XYZ file of N, CA and C in Angstrom:
489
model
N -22.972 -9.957 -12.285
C -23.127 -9.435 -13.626
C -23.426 -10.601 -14.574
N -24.688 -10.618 -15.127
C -25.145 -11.549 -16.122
C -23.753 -11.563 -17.251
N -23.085 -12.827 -17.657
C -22.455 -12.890 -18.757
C -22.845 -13.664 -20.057
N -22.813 -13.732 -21.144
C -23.203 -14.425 -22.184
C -21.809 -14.961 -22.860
N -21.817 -16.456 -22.902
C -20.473 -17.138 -23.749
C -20.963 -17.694 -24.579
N -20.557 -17.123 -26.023
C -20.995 -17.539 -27.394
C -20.053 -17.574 -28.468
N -19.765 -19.392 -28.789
C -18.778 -19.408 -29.527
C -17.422 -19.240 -28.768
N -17.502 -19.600 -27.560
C -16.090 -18.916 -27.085
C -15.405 -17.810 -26.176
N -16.424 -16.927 -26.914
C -16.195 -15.298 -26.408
C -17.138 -15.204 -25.053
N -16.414 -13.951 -23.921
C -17.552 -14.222 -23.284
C -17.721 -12.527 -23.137
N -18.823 -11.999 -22.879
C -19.270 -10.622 -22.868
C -20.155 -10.358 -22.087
N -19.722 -9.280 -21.518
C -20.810 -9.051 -20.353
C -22.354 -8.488 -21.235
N -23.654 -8.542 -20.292
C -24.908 -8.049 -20.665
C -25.393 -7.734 -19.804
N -24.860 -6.064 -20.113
C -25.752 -5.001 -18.640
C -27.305 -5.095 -19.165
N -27.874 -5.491 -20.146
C -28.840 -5.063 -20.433
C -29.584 -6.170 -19.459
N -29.247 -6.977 -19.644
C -30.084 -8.088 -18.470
C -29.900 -8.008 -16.956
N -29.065 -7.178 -16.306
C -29.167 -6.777 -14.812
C -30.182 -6.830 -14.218
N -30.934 -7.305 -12.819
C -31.334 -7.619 -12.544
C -31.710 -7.516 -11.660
N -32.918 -7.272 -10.225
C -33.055 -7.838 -8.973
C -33.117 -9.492 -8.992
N -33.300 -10.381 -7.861
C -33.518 -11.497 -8.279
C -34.426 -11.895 -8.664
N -35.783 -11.472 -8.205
C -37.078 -11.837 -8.619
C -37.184 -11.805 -10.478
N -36.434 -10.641 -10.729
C -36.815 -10.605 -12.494
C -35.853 -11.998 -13.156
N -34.641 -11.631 -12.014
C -33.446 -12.624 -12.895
C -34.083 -13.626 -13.610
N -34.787 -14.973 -12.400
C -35.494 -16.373 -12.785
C -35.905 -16.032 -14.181
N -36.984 -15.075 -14.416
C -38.013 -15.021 -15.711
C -36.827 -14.611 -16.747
N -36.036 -13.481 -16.580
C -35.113 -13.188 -17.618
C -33.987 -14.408 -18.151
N -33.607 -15.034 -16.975
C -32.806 -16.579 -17.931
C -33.693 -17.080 -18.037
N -34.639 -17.552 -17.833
C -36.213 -18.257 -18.741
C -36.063 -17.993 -20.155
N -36.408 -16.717 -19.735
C -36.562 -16.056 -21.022
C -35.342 -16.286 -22.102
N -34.560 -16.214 -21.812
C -33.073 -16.013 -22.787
C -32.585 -17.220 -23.475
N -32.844 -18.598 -22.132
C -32.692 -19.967 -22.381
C -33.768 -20.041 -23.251
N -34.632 -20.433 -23.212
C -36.093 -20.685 -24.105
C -35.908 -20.208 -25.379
N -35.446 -18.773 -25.473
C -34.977 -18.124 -26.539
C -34.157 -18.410 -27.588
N -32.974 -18.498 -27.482
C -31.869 -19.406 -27.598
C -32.470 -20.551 -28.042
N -33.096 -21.678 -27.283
C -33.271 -22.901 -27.889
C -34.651 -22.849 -28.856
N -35.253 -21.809 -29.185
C -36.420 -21.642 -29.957
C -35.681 -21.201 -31.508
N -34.732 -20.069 -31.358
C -34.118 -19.703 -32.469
C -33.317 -21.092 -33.467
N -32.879 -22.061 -32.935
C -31.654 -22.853 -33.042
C -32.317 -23.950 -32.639
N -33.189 -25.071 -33.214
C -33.182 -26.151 -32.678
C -32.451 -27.642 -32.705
N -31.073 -27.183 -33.305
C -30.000 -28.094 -33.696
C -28.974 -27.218 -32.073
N -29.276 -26.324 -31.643
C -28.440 -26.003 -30.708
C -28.093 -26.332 -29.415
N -27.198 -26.351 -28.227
C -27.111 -26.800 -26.840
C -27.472 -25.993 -25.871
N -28.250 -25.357 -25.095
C -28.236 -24.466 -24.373
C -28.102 -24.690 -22.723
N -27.124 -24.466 -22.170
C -26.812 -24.661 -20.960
C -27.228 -23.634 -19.940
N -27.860 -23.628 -19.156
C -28.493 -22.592 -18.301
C -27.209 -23.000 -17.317
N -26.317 -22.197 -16.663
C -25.291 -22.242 -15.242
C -26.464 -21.792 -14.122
N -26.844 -22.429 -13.687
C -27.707 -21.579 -12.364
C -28.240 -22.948 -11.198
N -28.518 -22.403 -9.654
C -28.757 -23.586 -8.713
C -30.264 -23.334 -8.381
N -30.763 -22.676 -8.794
C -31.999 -22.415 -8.556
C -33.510 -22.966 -8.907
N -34.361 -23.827 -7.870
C -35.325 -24.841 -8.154
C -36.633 -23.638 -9.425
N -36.770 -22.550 -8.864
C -37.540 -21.455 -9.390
C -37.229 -21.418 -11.455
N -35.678 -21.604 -11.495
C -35.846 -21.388 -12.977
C -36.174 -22.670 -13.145
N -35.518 -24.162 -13.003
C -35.731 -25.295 -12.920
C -37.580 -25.530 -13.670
N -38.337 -24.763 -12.570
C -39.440 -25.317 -12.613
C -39.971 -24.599 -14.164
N -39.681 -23.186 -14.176
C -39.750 -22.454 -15.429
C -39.424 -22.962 -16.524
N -38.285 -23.321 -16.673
C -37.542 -24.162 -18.267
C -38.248 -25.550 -18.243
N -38.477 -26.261 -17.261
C -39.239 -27.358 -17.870
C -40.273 -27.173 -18.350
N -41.350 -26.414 -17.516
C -42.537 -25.746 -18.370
C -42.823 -25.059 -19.395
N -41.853 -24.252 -19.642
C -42.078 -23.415 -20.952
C -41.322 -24.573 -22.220
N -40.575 -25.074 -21.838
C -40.126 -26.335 -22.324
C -40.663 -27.184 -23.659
N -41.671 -27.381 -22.547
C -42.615 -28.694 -22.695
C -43.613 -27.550 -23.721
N -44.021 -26.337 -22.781
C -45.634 -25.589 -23.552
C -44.861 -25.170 -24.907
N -43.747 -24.645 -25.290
C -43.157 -24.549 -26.326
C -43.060 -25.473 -27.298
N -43.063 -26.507 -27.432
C -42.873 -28.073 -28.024
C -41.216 -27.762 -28.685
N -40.411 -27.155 -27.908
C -39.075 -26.896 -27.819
C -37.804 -28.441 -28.818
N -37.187 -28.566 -29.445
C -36.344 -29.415 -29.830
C -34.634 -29.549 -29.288
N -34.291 -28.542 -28.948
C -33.182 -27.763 -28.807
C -32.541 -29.010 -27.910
N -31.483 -28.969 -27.435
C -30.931 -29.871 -26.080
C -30.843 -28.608 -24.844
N -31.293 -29.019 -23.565
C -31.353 -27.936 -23.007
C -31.135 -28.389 -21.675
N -29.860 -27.866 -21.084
C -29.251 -28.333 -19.508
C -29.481 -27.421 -18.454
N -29.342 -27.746 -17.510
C -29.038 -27.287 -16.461
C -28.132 -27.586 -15.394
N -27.012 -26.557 -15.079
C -25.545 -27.012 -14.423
C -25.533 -26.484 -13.193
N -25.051 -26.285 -12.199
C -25.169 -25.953 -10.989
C -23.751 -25.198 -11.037
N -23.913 -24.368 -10.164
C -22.000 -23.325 -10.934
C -21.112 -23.869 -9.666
N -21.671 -24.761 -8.894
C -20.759 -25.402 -8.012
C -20.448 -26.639 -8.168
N -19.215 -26.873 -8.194
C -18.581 -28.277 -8.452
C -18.781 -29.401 -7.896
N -19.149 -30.266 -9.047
C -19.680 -32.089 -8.292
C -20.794 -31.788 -8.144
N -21.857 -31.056 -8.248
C -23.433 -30.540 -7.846
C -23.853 -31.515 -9.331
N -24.994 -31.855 -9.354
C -25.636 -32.486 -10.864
C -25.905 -31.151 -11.992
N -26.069 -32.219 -12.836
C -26.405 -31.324 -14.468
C -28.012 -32.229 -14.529
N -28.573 -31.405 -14.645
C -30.251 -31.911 -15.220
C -30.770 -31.457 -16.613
N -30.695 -32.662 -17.157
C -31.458 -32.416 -18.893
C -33.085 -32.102 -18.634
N -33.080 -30.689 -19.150
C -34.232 -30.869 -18.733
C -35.250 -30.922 -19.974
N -34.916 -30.874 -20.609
C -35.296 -31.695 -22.102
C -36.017 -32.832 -21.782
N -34.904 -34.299 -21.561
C -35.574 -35.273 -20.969
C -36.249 -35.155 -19.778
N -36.043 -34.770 -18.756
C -37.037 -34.186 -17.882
C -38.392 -33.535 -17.607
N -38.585 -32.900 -18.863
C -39.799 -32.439 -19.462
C -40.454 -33.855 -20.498
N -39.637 -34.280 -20.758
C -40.518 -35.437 -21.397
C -41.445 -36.815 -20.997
N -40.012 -36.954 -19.840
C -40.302 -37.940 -19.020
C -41.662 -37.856 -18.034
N -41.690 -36.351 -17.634
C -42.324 -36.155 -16.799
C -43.532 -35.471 -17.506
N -43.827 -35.210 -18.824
C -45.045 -34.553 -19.587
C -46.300 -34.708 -19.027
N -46.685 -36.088 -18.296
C -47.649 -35.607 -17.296
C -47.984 -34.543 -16.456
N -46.817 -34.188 -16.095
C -47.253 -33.529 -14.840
C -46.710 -32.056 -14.941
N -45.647 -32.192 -16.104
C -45.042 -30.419 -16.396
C -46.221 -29.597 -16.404
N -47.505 -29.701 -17.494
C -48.148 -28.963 -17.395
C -48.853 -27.855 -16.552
N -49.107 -28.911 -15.380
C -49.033 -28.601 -13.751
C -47.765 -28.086 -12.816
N -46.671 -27.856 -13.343
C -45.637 -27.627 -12.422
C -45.400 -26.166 -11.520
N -45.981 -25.381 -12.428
C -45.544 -24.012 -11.591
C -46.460 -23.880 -10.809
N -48.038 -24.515 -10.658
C -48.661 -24.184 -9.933
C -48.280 -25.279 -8.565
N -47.899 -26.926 -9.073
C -47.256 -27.845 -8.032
C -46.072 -26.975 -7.238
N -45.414 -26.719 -7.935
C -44.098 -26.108 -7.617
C -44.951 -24.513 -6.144
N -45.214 -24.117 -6.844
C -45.970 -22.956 -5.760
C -46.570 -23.441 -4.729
N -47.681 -24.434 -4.940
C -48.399 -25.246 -3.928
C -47.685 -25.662 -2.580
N -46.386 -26.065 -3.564
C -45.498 -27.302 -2.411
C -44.396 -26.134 -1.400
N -44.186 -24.961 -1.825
C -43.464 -24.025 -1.503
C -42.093 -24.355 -1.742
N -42.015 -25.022 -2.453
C -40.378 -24.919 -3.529
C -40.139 -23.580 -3.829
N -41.175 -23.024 -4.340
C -40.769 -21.574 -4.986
C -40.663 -20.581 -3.994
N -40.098 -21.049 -2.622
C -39.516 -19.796 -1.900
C -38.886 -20.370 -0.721
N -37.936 -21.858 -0.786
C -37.235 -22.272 -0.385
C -36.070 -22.625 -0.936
N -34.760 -22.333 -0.202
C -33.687 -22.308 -1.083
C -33.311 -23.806 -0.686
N -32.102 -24.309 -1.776
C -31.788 -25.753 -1.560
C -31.172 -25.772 -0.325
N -31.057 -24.849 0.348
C -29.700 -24.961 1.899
C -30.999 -25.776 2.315
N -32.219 -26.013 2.727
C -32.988 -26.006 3.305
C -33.197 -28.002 2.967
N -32.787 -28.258 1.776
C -32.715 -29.497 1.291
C -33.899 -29.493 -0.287
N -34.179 -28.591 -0.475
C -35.492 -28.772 -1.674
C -34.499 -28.002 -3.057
N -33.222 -29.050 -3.672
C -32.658 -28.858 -4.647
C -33.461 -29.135 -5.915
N -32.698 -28.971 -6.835
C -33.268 -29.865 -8.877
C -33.259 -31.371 -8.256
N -32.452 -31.826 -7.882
C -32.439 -33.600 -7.615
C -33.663 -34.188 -6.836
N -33.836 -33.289 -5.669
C -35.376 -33.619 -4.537
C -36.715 -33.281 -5.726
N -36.229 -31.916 -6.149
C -37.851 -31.442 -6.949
C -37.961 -32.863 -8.005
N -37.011 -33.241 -8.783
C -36.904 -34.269 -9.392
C -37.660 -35.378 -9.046
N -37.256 -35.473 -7.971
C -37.715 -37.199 -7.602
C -39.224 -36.697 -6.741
N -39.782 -35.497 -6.713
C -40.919 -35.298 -5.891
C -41.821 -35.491 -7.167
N -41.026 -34.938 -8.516
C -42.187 -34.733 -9.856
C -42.442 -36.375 -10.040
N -41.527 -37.307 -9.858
C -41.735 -38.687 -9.965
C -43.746 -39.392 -9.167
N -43.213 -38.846 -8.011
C -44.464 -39.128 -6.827
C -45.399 -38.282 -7.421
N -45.363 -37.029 -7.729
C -46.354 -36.289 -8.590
C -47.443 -36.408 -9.586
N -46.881 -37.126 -10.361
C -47.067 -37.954 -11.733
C -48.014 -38.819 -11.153
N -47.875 -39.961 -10.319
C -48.353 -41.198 -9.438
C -49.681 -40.762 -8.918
N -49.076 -39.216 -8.107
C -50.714 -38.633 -7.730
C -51.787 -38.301 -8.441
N -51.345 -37.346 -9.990
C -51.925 -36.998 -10.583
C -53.023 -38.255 -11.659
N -51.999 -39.561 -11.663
C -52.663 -40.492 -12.257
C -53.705 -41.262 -11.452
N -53.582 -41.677 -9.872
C -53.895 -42.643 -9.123
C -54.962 -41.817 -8.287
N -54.425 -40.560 -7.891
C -55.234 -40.296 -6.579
C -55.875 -39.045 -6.906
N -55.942 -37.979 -7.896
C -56.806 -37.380 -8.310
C -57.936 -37.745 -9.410
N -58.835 -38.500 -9.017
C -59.992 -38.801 -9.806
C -60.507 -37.453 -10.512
N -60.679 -36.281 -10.154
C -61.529 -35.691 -10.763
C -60.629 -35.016 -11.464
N -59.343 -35.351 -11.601
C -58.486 -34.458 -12.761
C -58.884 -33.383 -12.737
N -58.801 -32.471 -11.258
C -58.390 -31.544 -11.197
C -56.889 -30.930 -11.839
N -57.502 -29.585 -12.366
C -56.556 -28.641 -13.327
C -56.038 -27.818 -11.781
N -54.435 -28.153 -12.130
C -53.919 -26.644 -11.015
C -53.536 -25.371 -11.834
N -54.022 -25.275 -12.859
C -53.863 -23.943 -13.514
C -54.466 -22.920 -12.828
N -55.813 -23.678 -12.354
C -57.032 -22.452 -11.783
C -57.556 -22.990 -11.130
N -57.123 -23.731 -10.175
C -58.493 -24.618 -9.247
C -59.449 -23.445 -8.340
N -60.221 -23.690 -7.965
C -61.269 -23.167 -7.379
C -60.945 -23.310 -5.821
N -61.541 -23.015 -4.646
C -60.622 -22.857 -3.325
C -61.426 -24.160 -3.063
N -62.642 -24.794 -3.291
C -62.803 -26.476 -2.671
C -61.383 -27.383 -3.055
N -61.305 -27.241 -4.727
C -60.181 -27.397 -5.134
C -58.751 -27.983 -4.817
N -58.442 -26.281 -4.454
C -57.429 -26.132 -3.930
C -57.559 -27.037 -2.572
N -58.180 -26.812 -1.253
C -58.373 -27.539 -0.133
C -58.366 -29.044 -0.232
N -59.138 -29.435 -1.338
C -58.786 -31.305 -1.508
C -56.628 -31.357 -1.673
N -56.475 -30.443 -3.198
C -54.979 -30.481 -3.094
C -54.515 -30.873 -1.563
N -54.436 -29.605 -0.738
C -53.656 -29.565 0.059
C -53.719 -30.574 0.763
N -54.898 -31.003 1.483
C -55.256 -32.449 2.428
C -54.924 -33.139 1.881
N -55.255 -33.621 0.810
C -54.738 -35.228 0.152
C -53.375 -35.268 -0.327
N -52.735 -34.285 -0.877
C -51.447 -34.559 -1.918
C -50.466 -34.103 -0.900
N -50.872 -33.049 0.050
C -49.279 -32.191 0.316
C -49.709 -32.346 2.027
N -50.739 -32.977 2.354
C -51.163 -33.287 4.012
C -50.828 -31.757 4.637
N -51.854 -30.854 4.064
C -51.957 -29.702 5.107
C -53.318 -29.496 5.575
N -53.351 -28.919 6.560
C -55.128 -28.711 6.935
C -55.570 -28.137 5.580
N -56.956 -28.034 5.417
C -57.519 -27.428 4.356
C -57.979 -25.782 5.031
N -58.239 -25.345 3.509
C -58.439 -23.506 3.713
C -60.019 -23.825 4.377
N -59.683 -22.613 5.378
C -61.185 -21.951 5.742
C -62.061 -20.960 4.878
């Protein structure tokens, strides 16, 4: 059951119930929200999931967002990721993330598997490196085209290319 703690109080919100697939976009949505209304405010997303991760940095960044904006893991000793600074640091390459993020198949591997916020983290690092060093033609992954796409995969993520 989605809860909301504000000021203290905490209250449930059937209205945000969920399968999981909507959940990701709906705390997107709510976080983003929250820090758009209030940009003197803190907004802490509780969640372990690389899928919103990749969402809040992007809408983040495309928002030109001010807010302070975390991310906590609801299991103990797990990291907290600013993803505020995270989106900044990494402004190269956010732009590109949901389609990186899809490419690399983050977005349908869970962290049991080892592909947590901390790995996606340090992969957006190498990311950045690629996007500066080894894509000459500044290819856009918003919409690449399937030649495109096929250089991606061979060069950046070493998969055969599409037929």
């Amino acid at each position: 059951m989605p809860t909301q703690v504000s000021k203290g109080r905490k209250s449930p919100r059937l209205d945000l119930a969920s399968t999981h697939e909507e959940a990701d976009i709906l705390i997107t949505q709510q976080a983003i929200h929250l820090a758009k209304e209030d940009p003197e405010s803190h907004v802490r997303v509780v969640c372990d999931d690389t899928d919103v991760f990749a969402l809040l940095a992007y809408h983040y960044l495309s928002e030109k967002l001010q807010s302070s904006l975390t991310m906590q893991s609801p299991i103990i000793g797990r990291s907290c990721i600013d993803v505020k600074e995270t989106a900044r640091k990494h402004s190269a390459i956010v732009p590109e993330l949901l389609a990186l993020h899809a490419l690399t198949g983050c977005d349908s591997v869970a962290a049991t598997y080892g592909l947590g916020k901390q790995k996606q983290s340090l992969w957006l690092e190498k990311a950045t490196l690629w996007i500066s060093l080894v894509n000459p033609w500044q290819i856009s992954l918003k919409s690449p085209n399937k030649q495109q796409l096929s250089w991606v995969r061979a060069m950046a993520l070493q998969l055969p290319p599409l037929r």
